[in-house]
Amino acid sequence: MLRQQKKQMTLWMLAWPIFLEMLLQFLLGTVDTLMVSHISDGAVAVIGISNQLFAAVNILFTALASGTGILVAQKLGANQAGTARSLGIVGTNICVGVGIGLSVLLHFGAGPITRMLQLPESLRPMGETYISIVGGGMVLLAAMTVLSAVIRNTGNTRSPMIIAIGMNVIHVIMNYIVIYGAFGLPVLGLQGVAFSTTISRLIGVIMLLVVFRHTFAKSIGWKDFRLMDRTLMKETFRLSWPLGVNSSSWCFTQLIIFSIIATLGAKELSARTYMNTMESFCFMIGFSVALAGQIRIANLHGAGEHSLAYKCAFRTLWIGLAFVQANAFLLYGFGQEAIQLFTSDQEIIAFGVSLLGLNLLLQPSKMLNMAVGNALTAIGDTRFIMICGTASLWIIAAGMSYYMGIKLGWGLTGIYIAMIADELVRGMLVLYRWRSLFKHRIRAVSKGAAL
């Protein structure tokens, strides 16, 4: 199985399933929100606020899963299939263990959490029910995240895609049943939606486990999950914790930026929200290519193919830029018509249109940061990503957004300029780091070959 996957480990074969998975999840998530809106506006608000909490929790799972996945790809590239298999098991155990702890905390602490989130009194009963059920199943999200990461980093990006699509379709069907009382079943409202989310995730975990057990040359038995190797755990944490810090910084600075926009006014906030939705297609394309590049580079790095790994980062960048910039130009050309699909408010439309030109600079800057940043992550240089990322996000993205948007009075334009500056600075720093690291490595390999 692994030999066949190695042959297919090209950027295209890795990227398109990731993109399709992200796109369909985005579309199904939109359908999900529309269906929940039929319960009440309060139900939508509860899910929206709760999902912010769950997204923050998922950062931890994603960091642990990313570290595990990168190490698996590196070891497979180095033809250490046994170690890769052990790392996959150890990483899964760590992530699931953390998930169990957070599930217990969220299930039994739902009441205090709703108060901490400042939910209005009228929405707290719904919030407690939703958080206790969905939060109590966080261990399922942890398992899904790490199992998908390990499977993808062996080169098999199709299986997680198919499972994610199937799981989301099941979730939407179950939502329809519990919201509208289909087939004579009782209407369960938001409680039913919470159970629907948890059950669909359980189905996803079961399907991923089936694939995971047969991912490596030697099948994984249930007894193998007892493995807890301290050396492999340390290696996983060494790679993962900087990713967690960087992702947390991004999450919190985004919340700050949205808070800054909110002080400008409701219409500015609406315009940025609509732009964010339209820009998500550019992001999905770019991130899919960058993640595919990360898997490929980690594999090449593990195999000692430093020259090919170095070139692969630039190939990933140029391919990503071509797709992202083409999409950004389409948005520039038809952006006004696209915004009008969301709102008829001329002031909001004017705000959105004023940002379309700046988006032509924002998207390639993001792609540079994603492509080369993921390349550095692939070779394990996560501390550099954390240091430059955290500094730039807080000083430039958040700090300059406040200074230019509020103090200078440039509004949304100033905030977009700050966002471009942040992406560009981080992109140039990781590019410099990538070039300097590989100049030394390729030179050392060349000297060794000459000797």
Tab-separated table of C-alpha atoms in Angstrom:
chain	number	residue	atom	x	y	z
A	1	MET	CA	0.000	0.000	0.000
A	2	LEU	CA	2.747	2.454	0.995
A	3	ARG	CA	4.756	1.784	-2.163
A	4	GLN	CA	1.758	2.658	-4.307
A	5	GLN	CA	1.087	5.807	-2.281
A	6	LYS	CA	4.721	6.939	-2.710
A	7	LYS	CA	4.314	6.780	-6.489
A	8	GLN	CA	1.193	8.949	-6.226
A	9	MET	CA	2.750	11.482	-3.823
A	10	THR	CA	2.697	14.372	-6.274
A	11	LEU	CA	1.392	17.833	-5.407
A	12	TRP	CA	-1.679	17.375	-7.598
A	13	MET	CA	-2.589	13.930	-6.228
A	14	LEU	CA	-2.191	15.202	-2.663
A	15	ALA	CA	-3.845	18.612	-3.097
A	16	TRP	CA	-7.112	17.995	-4.933
A	17	PRO	CA	-8.703	15.687	-2.309
A	18	ILE	CA	-7.748	18.162	0.446
A	19	PHE	CA	-9.331	21.040	-1.481
A	20	LEU	CA	-12.492	19.087	-2.317
A	21	GLU	CA	-12.848	18.028	1.320
A	22	MET	CA	-12.496	21.623	2.561
A	23	LEU	CA	-14.874	22.990	-0.092
A	24	LEU	CA	-17.645	20.472	0.577
A	25	GLN	CA	-17.282	20.891	4.347
A	26	PHE	CA	-17.640	24.651	3.843
A	27	LEU	CA	-20.756	24.215	1.677
A	28	LEU	CA	-22.332	21.662	4.006
A	29	GLY	CA	-21.521	23.890	6.985
A	30	THR	CA	-23.407	26.724	5.295
A	31	VAL	CA	-26.404	24.432	4.714
A	32	ASP	CA	-26.159	23.341	8.361
A	33	THR	CA	-26.327	26.971	9.561
A	34	LEU	CA	-29.336	27.691	7.328
A	35	MET	CA	-31.150	24.649	8.743
A	36	VAL	CA	-30.422	25.628	12.353
A	37	SER	CA	-31.774	29.129	11.645
A	38	HIS	CA	-35.209	27.493	11.313
A	39	ILE	CA	-35.067	26.639	15.033
A	40	SER	CA	-34.459	30.239	16.132
A	41	ASP	CA	-31.970	33.085	15.862
A	42	GLY	CA	-30.980	32.228	19.427
A	43	ALA	CA	-30.003	28.701	18.371
A	44	VAL	CA	-27.749	30.126	15.648
A	45	ALA	CA	-26.162	32.476	18.206
A	46	VAL	CA	-25.532	29.591	20.641
A	47	ILE	CA	-23.881	27.482	17.933
A	48	GLY	CA	-21.845	30.457	16.696
A	49	ILE	CA	-20.454	31.306	20.139
A	50	SER	CA	-19.944	27.652	21.094
A	51	ASN	CA	-18.065	26.973	17.876
A	52	GLN	CA	-15.615	29.757	18.737
A	53	LEU	CA	-14.851	27.841	21.942
A	54	PHE	CA	-14.587	24.505	20.120
A	55	ALA	CA	-12.333	26.067	17.459
A	56	ALA	CA	-9.947	27.213	20.204
A	57	VAL	CA	-9.940	23.675	21.662
A	58	ASN	CA	-9.340	22.210	18.207
A	59	ILE	CA	-6.151	24.280	17.867
A	60	LEU	CA	-4.581	22.006	20.475
A	61	PHE	CA	-5.683	18.859	18.642
A	62	THR	CA	-4.490	20.250	15.299
A	63	ALA	CA	-1.065	21.134	16.698
A	64	LEU	CA	-0.563	17.645	18.151
A	65	ALA	CA	-1.890	16.016	14.985
A	66	SER	CA	0.304	18.168	12.700
A	67	GLY	CA	3.440	17.281	14.653
A	68	THR	CA	2.561	13.594	14.478
A	69	GLY	CA	1.753	13.723	10.768
A	70	ILE	CA	4.986	15.511	9.839
A	71	LEU	CA	7.090	12.980	11.745
A	72	VAL	CA	5.221	10.097	10.068
A	73	ALA	CA	5.935	11.566	6.611
A	74	GLN	CA	9.613	12.134	7.489
A	75	LYS	CA	10.086	8.585	8.771
A	76	LEU	CA	8.368	7.078	5.730
A	77	GLY	CA	10.685	9.126	3.502
A	78	ALA	CA	13.633	7.688	5.450
A	79	ASN	CA	12.239	4.147	4.891
A	80	GLN	CA	11.586	3.766	8.630
A	81	ALA	CA	8.066	2.386	8.241
A	82	GLY	CA	8.119	0.714	11.672
A	83	THR	CA	8.984	3.973	13.453
A	84	ALA	CA	6.364	5.828	11.382
A	85	ARG	CA	3.772	3.261	12.470
A	86	SER	CA	4.763	3.651	16.138
A	87	LEU	CA	4.630	7.456	15.867
A	88	GLY	CA	1.129	7.231	14.387
A	89	ILE	CA	-0.036	5.130	17.334
A	90	VAL	CA	1.700	7.260	20.000
A	91	GLY	CA	0.391	10.523	18.473
A	92	THR	CA	-3.133	9.115	18.381
A	93	ASN	CA	-2.909	8.056	22.031
A	94	ILE	CA	-1.673	11.510	23.098
A	95	CYS	CA	-4.367	13.383	21.173
A	96	VAL	CA	-7.171	11.081	22.353
A	97	GLY	CA	-5.915	11.333	25.955
A	98	VAL	CA	-6.053	15.138	25.808
A	99	GLY	CA	-9.487	14.864	24.154
A	100	ILE	CA	-10.852	12.727	27.004
A	101	GLY	CA	-9.712	15.285	29.592
A	102	LEU	CA	-11.304	18.199	27.693
A	103	SER	CA	-14.506	16.211	27.097
A	104	VAL	CA	-14.949	15.683	30.828
A	105	LEU	CA	-14.228	19.381	31.508
A	106	LEU	CA	-16.681	20.662	28.862
A	107	HIS	CA	-19.454	18.193	29.724
A	108	PHE	CA	-19.502	18.854	33.467
A	109	GLY	CA	-18.484	22.513	33.259
A	110	ALA	CA	-21.033	23.604	30.647
A	111	GLY	CA	-22.863	25.905	33.090
A	112	PRO	CA	-19.863	28.000	34.175
A	113	ILE	CA	-18.606	28.041	30.569
A	114	THR	CA	-21.830	29.640	29.267
A	115	ARG	CA	-21.426	32.376	31.884
A	116	MET	CA	-17.771	32.841	30.935
A	117	LEU	CA	-18.806	33.229	27.280
A	118	GLN	CA	-21.229	35.985	28.351
A	119	LEU	CA	-24.237	34.238	26.841
A	120	PRO	CA	-27.476	36.149	27.545
A	121	GLU	CA	-29.571	34.649	30.357
A	122	SER	CA	-32.302	33.582	27.926
A	123	LEU	CA	-29.821	31.524	25.854
A	124	ARG	CA	-27.913	29.852	28.706
A	125	PRO	CA	-30.141	26.760	29.021
A	126	MET	CA	-29.709	26.060	25.299
A	127	GLY	CA	-25.992	26.822	25.576
A	128	GLU	CA	-25.506	24.430	28.492
A	129	THR	CA	-27.280	21.620	26.633
A	130	TYR	CA	-25.329	22.159	23.422
A	131	ILE	CA	-21.900	22.526	25.073
A	132	SER	CA	-22.413	19.558	27.408
A	133	ILE	CA	-23.302	17.231	24.495
A	134	VAL	CA	-20.954	18.470	21.733
A	135	GLY	CA	-18.197	19.413	24.199
A	136	GLY	CA	-18.577	16.045	25.887
A	137	GLY	CA	-17.754	14.494	22.525
A	138	MET	CA	-14.551	16.510	21.978
A	139	VAL	CA	-12.598	13.255	22.232
A	140	LEU	CA	-14.198	12.284	18.899
A	141	LEU	CA	-12.939	15.507	17.275
A	142	ALA	CA	-9.480	14.807	18.729
A	143	ALA	CA	-9.480	11.285	17.275
A	144	MET	CA	-10.711	12.487	13.876
A	145	THR	CA	-8.070	15.214	13.691
A	146	VAL	CA	-5.086	13.001	14.497
A	147	LEU	CA	-6.232	9.962	12.481
A	148	SER	CA	-6.863	12.134	9.391
A	149	ALA	CA	-3.433	13.803	9.775
A	150	VAL	CA	-1.580	10.484	10.035
A	151	ILE	CA	-3.437	8.937	7.077
A	152	ARG	CA	-2.874	12.052	4.909
A	153	ASN	CA	0.839	12.142	5.664
A	154	THR	CA	1.277	8.623	4.302
A	155	GLY	CA	0.133	10.071	0.974
A	156	ASN	CA	-3.470	8.862	1.249
A	157	THR	CA	-5.456	12.106	1.093
A	158	ARG	CA	-8.485	10.531	-0.604
A	159	SER	CA	-9.733	8.404	2.304
A	160	PRO	CA	-10.036	11.311	4.795
A	161	MET	CA	-11.782	13.304	2.032
A	162	ILE	CA	-14.360	10.583	1.334
A	163	ILE	CA	-14.979	9.964	5.044
A	164	ALA	CA	-15.338	13.698	5.813
A	165	ILE	CA	-17.830	14.148	2.977
A	166	GLY	CA	-19.854	11.103	4.057
A	167	MET	CA	-19.832	12.215	7.693
A	168	ASN	CA	-21.052	15.712	6.831
A	169	VAL	CA	-23.813	14.398	4.572
A	170	ILE	CA	-24.994	12.129	7.416
A	171	HIS	CA	-24.889	15.129	9.769
A	172	VAL	CA	-27.061	17.264	7.448
A	173	ILE	CA	-29.575	14.408	6.992
A	174	MET	CA	-29.814	13.850	10.761
A	175	ASN	CA	-30.204	17.600	11.288
A	176	TYR	CA	-33.123	17.601	8.858
A	177	ILE	CA	-34.763	14.769	10.814
A	178	VAL	CA	-34.365	16.340	14.289
A	179	ILE	CA	-35.169	19.916	13.211
A	180	TYR	CA	-38.221	19.198	11.046
A	181	GLY	CA	-39.415	15.960	12.701
A	182	ALA	CA	-39.143	13.910	9.503
A	183	PHE	CA	-40.497	10.342	9.294
A	184	GLY	CA	-42.857	10.982	12.205
A	185	LEU	CA	-39.988	11.450	14.692
A	186	PRO	CA	-40.217	14.157	17.389
A	187	VAL	CA	-38.762	17.618	16.820
A	188	LEU	CA	-35.686	17.807	19.101
A	189	GLY	CA	-34.414	21.300	18.242
A	190	LEU	CA	-30.901	22.303	19.284
A	191	GLN	CA	-30.507	19.260	21.537
A	192	GLY	CA	-31.117	17.068	18.486
A	193	VAL	CA	-28.551	19.049	16.475
A	194	ALA	CA	-25.993	18.479	19.257
A	195	PHE	CA	-26.640	14.724	19.188
A	196	SER	CA	-26.498	14.795	15.369
A	197	THR	CA	-23.048	16.442	15.500
A	198	THR	CA	-21.729	13.930	18.041
A	199	ILE	CA	-23.153	10.839	16.302
A	200	SER	CA	-21.820	11.894	12.870
A	201	ARG	CA	-18.368	12.409	14.417
A	202	LEU	CA	-18.551	8.961	16.028
A	203	ILE	CA	-19.309	7.448	12.607
A	204	GLY	CA	-16.363	9.395	11.151
A	205	VAL	CA	-14.003	8.090	13.860
A	206	ILE	CA	-15.089	4.479	13.240
A	207	MET	CA	-14.462	4.811	9.488
A	208	LEU	CA	-11.094	6.516	10.016
A	209	LEU	CA	-10.044	3.785	12.473
A	210	VAL	CA	-10.757	1.127	9.850
A	211	VAL	CA	-8.501	2.941	7.347
A	212	PHE	CA	-5.852	3.760	9.985
A	213	ARG	CA	-5.479	0.133	11.081
A	214	HIS	CA	-4.486	-0.827	7.520
A	215	THR	CA	-2.510	2.306	6.615
A	216	PHE	CA	0.929	0.807	7.269
A	217	ALA	CA	2.511	-2.350	5.877
A	218	LYS	CA	1.962	-4.067	9.231
A	219	SER	CA	-1.688	-3.788	10.295
A	220	ILE	CA	-2.417	-2.099	13.622
A	221	GLY	CA	-4.181	-4.304	16.164
A	222	TRP	CA	-6.170	-3.090	19.158
A	223	LYS	CA	-3.365	-4.210	21.505
A	224	ASP	CA	-0.955	-1.893	19.667
A	225	PHE	CA	-2.783	1.127	21.078
A	226	ARG	CA	-1.196	0.343	24.451
A	227	LEU	CA	2.087	1.693	23.058
A	228	MET	CA	3.367	4.799	24.922
A	229	ASP	CA	7.005	5.341	23.935
A	230	ARG	CA	8.533	8.270	25.895
A	231	THR	CA	11.144	9.059	23.242
A	232	LEU	CA	8.515	9.264	20.498
A	233	MET	CA	6.230	11.312	22.762
A	234	LYS	CA	9.004	13.849	23.380
A	235	GLU	CA	9.713	14.052	19.657
A	236	THR	CA	6.032	14.683	18.948
A	237	PHE	CA	5.695	17.377	21.636
A	238	ARG	CA	8.934	19.065	20.497
A	239	LEU	CA	7.412	19.598	17.061
A	240	SER	CA	3.834	20.270	18.183
A	241	TRP	CA	3.954	22.831	20.988
A	242	PRO	CA	5.337	25.716	18.873
A	243	LEU	CA	2.582	25.045	16.315
A	244	GLY	CA	0.022	25.295	19.119
A	245	VAL	CA	1.418	28.631	20.335
A	246	ASN	CA	1.468	30.048	16.789
A	247	SER	CA	-2.074	28.855	16.015
A	248	SER	CA	-3.345	30.283	19.319
A	249	SER	CA	-1.760	33.648	18.501
A	250	TRP	CA	-3.482	33.664	15.128
A	251	CYS	CA	-6.838	32.759	16.692
A	252	PHE	CA	-6.680	35.448	19.396
A	253	THR	CA	-5.379	38.202	17.090
A	254	GLN	CA	-8.206	37.461	14.636
A	255	LEU	CA	-10.692	37.927	17.480
A	256	ILE	CA	-8.996	41.232	18.367
A	257	ILE	CA	-9.114	42.423	14.740
A	258	PHE	CA	-12.827	41.582	14.513
A	259	SER	CA	-13.363	43.464	17.784
A	260	ILE	CA	-11.550	46.484	16.328
A	261	ILE	CA	-13.731	46.326	13.209
A	262	ALA	CA	-16.823	46.091	15.432
A	263	THR	CA	-15.915	49.457	17.007
A	264	LEU	CA	-16.031	51.010	13.527
A	265	GLY	CA	-19.685	50.058	13.151
A	266	ALA	CA	-22.084	47.243	12.290
A	267	LYS	CA	-21.872	47.906	8.552
A	268	GLU	CA	-18.082	47.706	8.494
A	269	LEU	CA	-18.280	44.444	10.450
A	270	SER	CA	-20.834	43.052	7.991
A	271	ALA	CA	-18.675	44.072	5.020
A	272	ARG	CA	-15.604	42.355	6.501
A	273	THR	CA	-17.665	39.231	7.301
A	274	TYR	CA	-18.955	39.017	3.713
A	275	MET	CA	-15.456	39.609	2.327
A	276	ASN	CA	-14.106	36.919	4.616
A	277	THR	CA	-16.673	34.469	3.241
A	278	MET	CA	-15.808	35.316	-0.375
A	279	GLU	CA	-12.059	35.191	0.292
A	280	SER	CA	-12.404	31.724	1.832
A	281	PHE	CA	-12.348	30.136	-1.636
A	282	CYS	CA	-8.910	31.694	-2.296
A	283	PHE	CA	-7.736	30.475	1.108
A	284	MET	CA	-8.982	26.926	0.534
A	285	ILE	CA	-7.126	26.648	-2.783
A	286	GLY	CA	-3.914	28.067	-1.331
A	287	PHE	CA	-4.035	26.036	1.868
A	288	SER	CA	-4.723	22.795	-0.031
A	289	VAL	CA	-1.650	23.311	-2.215
A	290	ALA	CA	0.474	24.367	0.793
A	291	LEU	CA	-0.590	21.332	2.849
A	292	ALA	CA	0.121	19.016	-0.097
A	293	GLY	CA	3.551	20.642	-0.388
A	294	GLN	CA	4.144	20.126	3.332
A	295	ILE	CA	3.450	16.375	3.068
A	296	ARG	CA	5.674	16.031	-0.007
A	297	ILE	CA	8.545	18.060	1.500
A	298	ALA	CA	8.430	16.153	4.816
A	299	ASN	CA	8.716	12.909	2.856
A	300	LEU	CA	11.634	14.188	0.748
A	301	HIS	CA	13.356	15.625	3.814
A	302	GLY	CA	13.111	12.288	5.591
A	303	ALA	CA	14.616	10.599	2.539
A	304	GLY	CA	17.580	13.018	2.599
A	305	GLU	CA	16.550	14.526	-0.768
A	306	HIS	CA	17.350	18.083	0.351
A	307	SER	CA	17.705	19.566	-3.123
A	308	LEU	CA	14.318	18.187	-4.242
A	309	ALA	CA	12.698	19.334	-0.979
A	310	TYR	CA	14.113	22.846	-1.498
A	311	LYS	CA	12.761	23.031	-5.067
A	312	CYS	CA	9.405	21.571	-4.035
A	313	ALA	CA	8.724	24.567	-1.770
A	314	PHE	CA	9.079	26.964	-4.712
A	315	ARG	CA	7.035	24.700	-6.991
A	316	THR	CA	4.308	24.713	-4.316
A	317	LEU	CA	4.529	28.506	-4.079
A	318	TRP	CA	4.269	29.167	-7.828
A	319	ILE	CA	1.409	26.706	-8.346
A	320	GLY	CA	-0.451	28.135	-5.366
A	321	LEU	CA	0.115	31.721	-6.513
A	322	ALA	CA	-1.246	30.947	-9.983
A	323	PHE	CA	-4.500	29.542	-8.607
A	324	VAL	CA	-4.916	32.069	-5.792
A	325	GLN	CA	-4.180	35.141	-7.893
A	326	ALA	CA	-6.500	33.987	-10.685
A	327	ASN	CA	-9.262	33.623	-8.100
A	328	ALA	CA	-8.447	37.024	-6.572
A	329	PHE	CA	-8.750	38.673	-10.026
A	330	LEU	CA	-12.117	36.954	-10.562
A	331	LEU	CA	-13.267	38.329	-7.222
A	332	TYR	CA	-11.979	41.773	-8.201
A	333	GLY	CA	-13.936	41.645	-11.458
A	334	PHE	CA	-17.200	40.270	-10.068
A	335	GLY	CA	-16.880	41.205	-6.381
A	336	GLN	CA	-19.661	43.781	-6.396
A	337	GLU	CA	-22.132	41.283	-7.852
A	338	ALA	CA	-20.958	38.694	-5.309
A	339	ILE	CA	-21.485	41.033	-2.336
A	340	GLN	CA	-24.970	41.866	-3.646
A	341	LEU	CA	-25.879	38.198	-3.190
A	342	PHE	CA	-25.482	38.733	0.569
A	343	THR	CA	-26.901	42.232	1.052
A	344	SER	CA	-28.721	45.062	-0.691
A	345	ASP	CA	-27.338	47.719	1.689
A	346	GLN	CA	-25.425	50.115	-0.575
A	347	GLU	CA	-23.112	51.317	2.207
A	348	ILE	CA	-22.006	47.751	3.043
A	349	ILE	CA	-21.534	47.028	-0.673
A	350	ALA	CA	-19.382	50.177	-1.015
A	351	PHE	CA	-17.201	49.105	1.926
A	352	GLY	CA	-16.735	45.655	0.401
A	353	VAL	CA	-15.935	46.960	-3.089
A	354	SER	CA	-13.315	49.334	-1.628
A	355	LEU	CA	-11.407	46.276	-0.317
A	356	LEU	CA	-11.341	44.268	-3.558
A	357	GLY	CA	-8.186	45.972	-4.862
A	358	LEU	CA	-6.337	45.386	-1.582
A	359	ASN	CA	-7.378	41.733	-1.726
A	360	LEU	CA	-5.180	41.407	-4.848
A	361	LEU	CA	-2.198	42.065	-2.544
A	362	LEU	CA	-3.494	40.146	0.482
A	363	GLN	CA	-3.989	36.772	-1.229
A	364	PRO	CA	-0.489	36.366	-2.777
A	365	SER	CA	1.051	37.501	0.540
A	366	LYS	CA	-0.967	34.789	2.312
A	367	MET	CA	0.130	32.208	-0.255
A	368	LEU	CA	3.808	33.080	0.228
A	369	ASN	CA	3.425	32.703	3.987
A	370	MET	CA	1.472	29.430	3.730
A	371	ALA	CA	3.658	27.739	1.122
A	372	VAL	CA	7.064	28.484	2.625
A	373	GLY	CA	5.817	28.422	6.231
A	374	ASN	CA	4.399	24.925	5.707
A	375	ALA	CA	7.677	23.922	4.057
A	376	LEU	CA	9.591	24.955	7.194
A	377	THR	CA	7.055	23.080	9.310
A	378	ALA	CA	7.639	19.999	7.150
A	379	ILE	CA	11.333	19.889	8.092
A	380	GLY	CA	10.588	20.466	11.783
A	381	ASP	CA	11.579	24.144	12.083
A	382	THR	CA	8.437	24.970	14.052
A	383	ARG	CA	10.113	27.202	16.663
A	384	PHE	CA	11.108	29.749	14.024
A	385	ILE	CA	7.521	29.754	12.731
A	386	MET	CA	6.304	30.354	16.286
A	387	ILE	CA	8.753	33.188	17.067
A	388	CYS	CA	8.333	35.236	13.887
A	389	GLY	CA	4.621	34.381	13.604
A	390	THR	CA	3.706	35.368	17.163
A	391	ALA	CA	5.681	38.624	16.995
A	392	SER	CA	4.227	39.670	13.638
A	393	LEU	CA	0.651	38.709	14.493
A	394	TRP	CA	0.559	40.701	17.719
A	395	ILE	CA	2.678	43.698	16.663
A	396	ILE	CA	1.722	44.127	13.014
A	397	ALA	CA	-1.639	42.362	12.473
A	398	ALA	CA	-3.275	43.403	15.766
A	399	GLY	CA	-1.216	46.478	16.689
A	400	MET	CA	-1.174	48.137	13.270
A	401	SER	CA	-4.867	47.303	12.726
A	402	TYR	CA	-5.710	49.363	15.786
A	403	TYR	CA	-3.261	52.155	14.941
A	404	MET	CA	-4.155	52.505	11.255
A	405	GLY	CA	-7.811	51.583	11.509
A	406	ILE	CA	-8.734	53.558	14.631
A	407	LYS	CA	-5.985	56.055	15.512
A	408	LEU	CA	-5.305	57.216	11.941
A	409	GLY	CA	-8.978	56.851	11.027
A	410	TRP	CA	-8.351	54.746	7.917
A	411	GLY	CA	-11.051	52.266	8.878
A	412	LEU	CA	-11.272	48.971	7.014
A	413	THR	CA	-8.643	50.102	4.507
A	414	GLY	CA	-6.086	50.609	7.276
A	415	ILE	CA	-6.931	47.222	8.800
A	416	TYR	CA	-6.491	45.493	5.425
A	417	ILE	CA	-3.120	47.228	4.942
A	418	ALA	CA	-2.053	45.925	8.379
A	419	MET	CA	-3.171	42.399	7.439
A	420	ILE	CA	-1.202	42.561	4.166
A	421	ALA	CA	1.881	43.847	6.011
A	422	ASP	CA	1.643	40.994	8.540
A	423	GLU	CA	1.348	38.278	5.874
A	424	LEU	CA	4.122	39.824	3.779
A	425	VAL	CA	6.544	40.229	6.703
A	426	ARG	CA	5.973	36.646	7.876
A	427	GLY	CA	6.265	35.421	4.290
A	428	MET	CA	9.580	37.195	3.689
A	429	LEU	CA	10.996	35.966	7.016
A	430	VAL	CA	10.149	32.311	6.319
A	431	LEU	CA	11.457	32.665	2.751
A	432	TYR	CA	14.779	34.022	4.043
A	433	ARG	CA	14.944	31.213	6.608
A	434	TRP	CA	14.167	28.562	3.980
A	435	ARG	CA	16.838	29.793	1.582
A	436	SER	CA	19.509	30.147	4.287
A	437	LEU	CA	18.830	26.711	5.804
A	438	PHE	CA	18.993	24.845	2.531
A	439	LYS	CA	22.029	26.687	1.164
A	440	HIS	CA	24.035	25.204	4.043
A	441	ARG	CA	22.468	21.742	3.725
A	442	ILE	CA	22.895	21.434	-0.043
A	443	ARG	CA	26.459	22.790	0.206
A	444	ALA	CA	27.288	20.237	2.919
A	445	VAL	CA	25.844	17.391	0.823
A	446	SER	CA	27.805	18.551	-2.235
A	447	LYS	CA	31.075	18.634	-0.262
A	448	GLY	CA	30.384	15.161	1.100
A	449	ALA	CA	29.769	13.822	-2.391
A	450	ALA	CA	32.982	15.418	-3.679
A	451	LEU	CA	34.991	13.764	-0.933
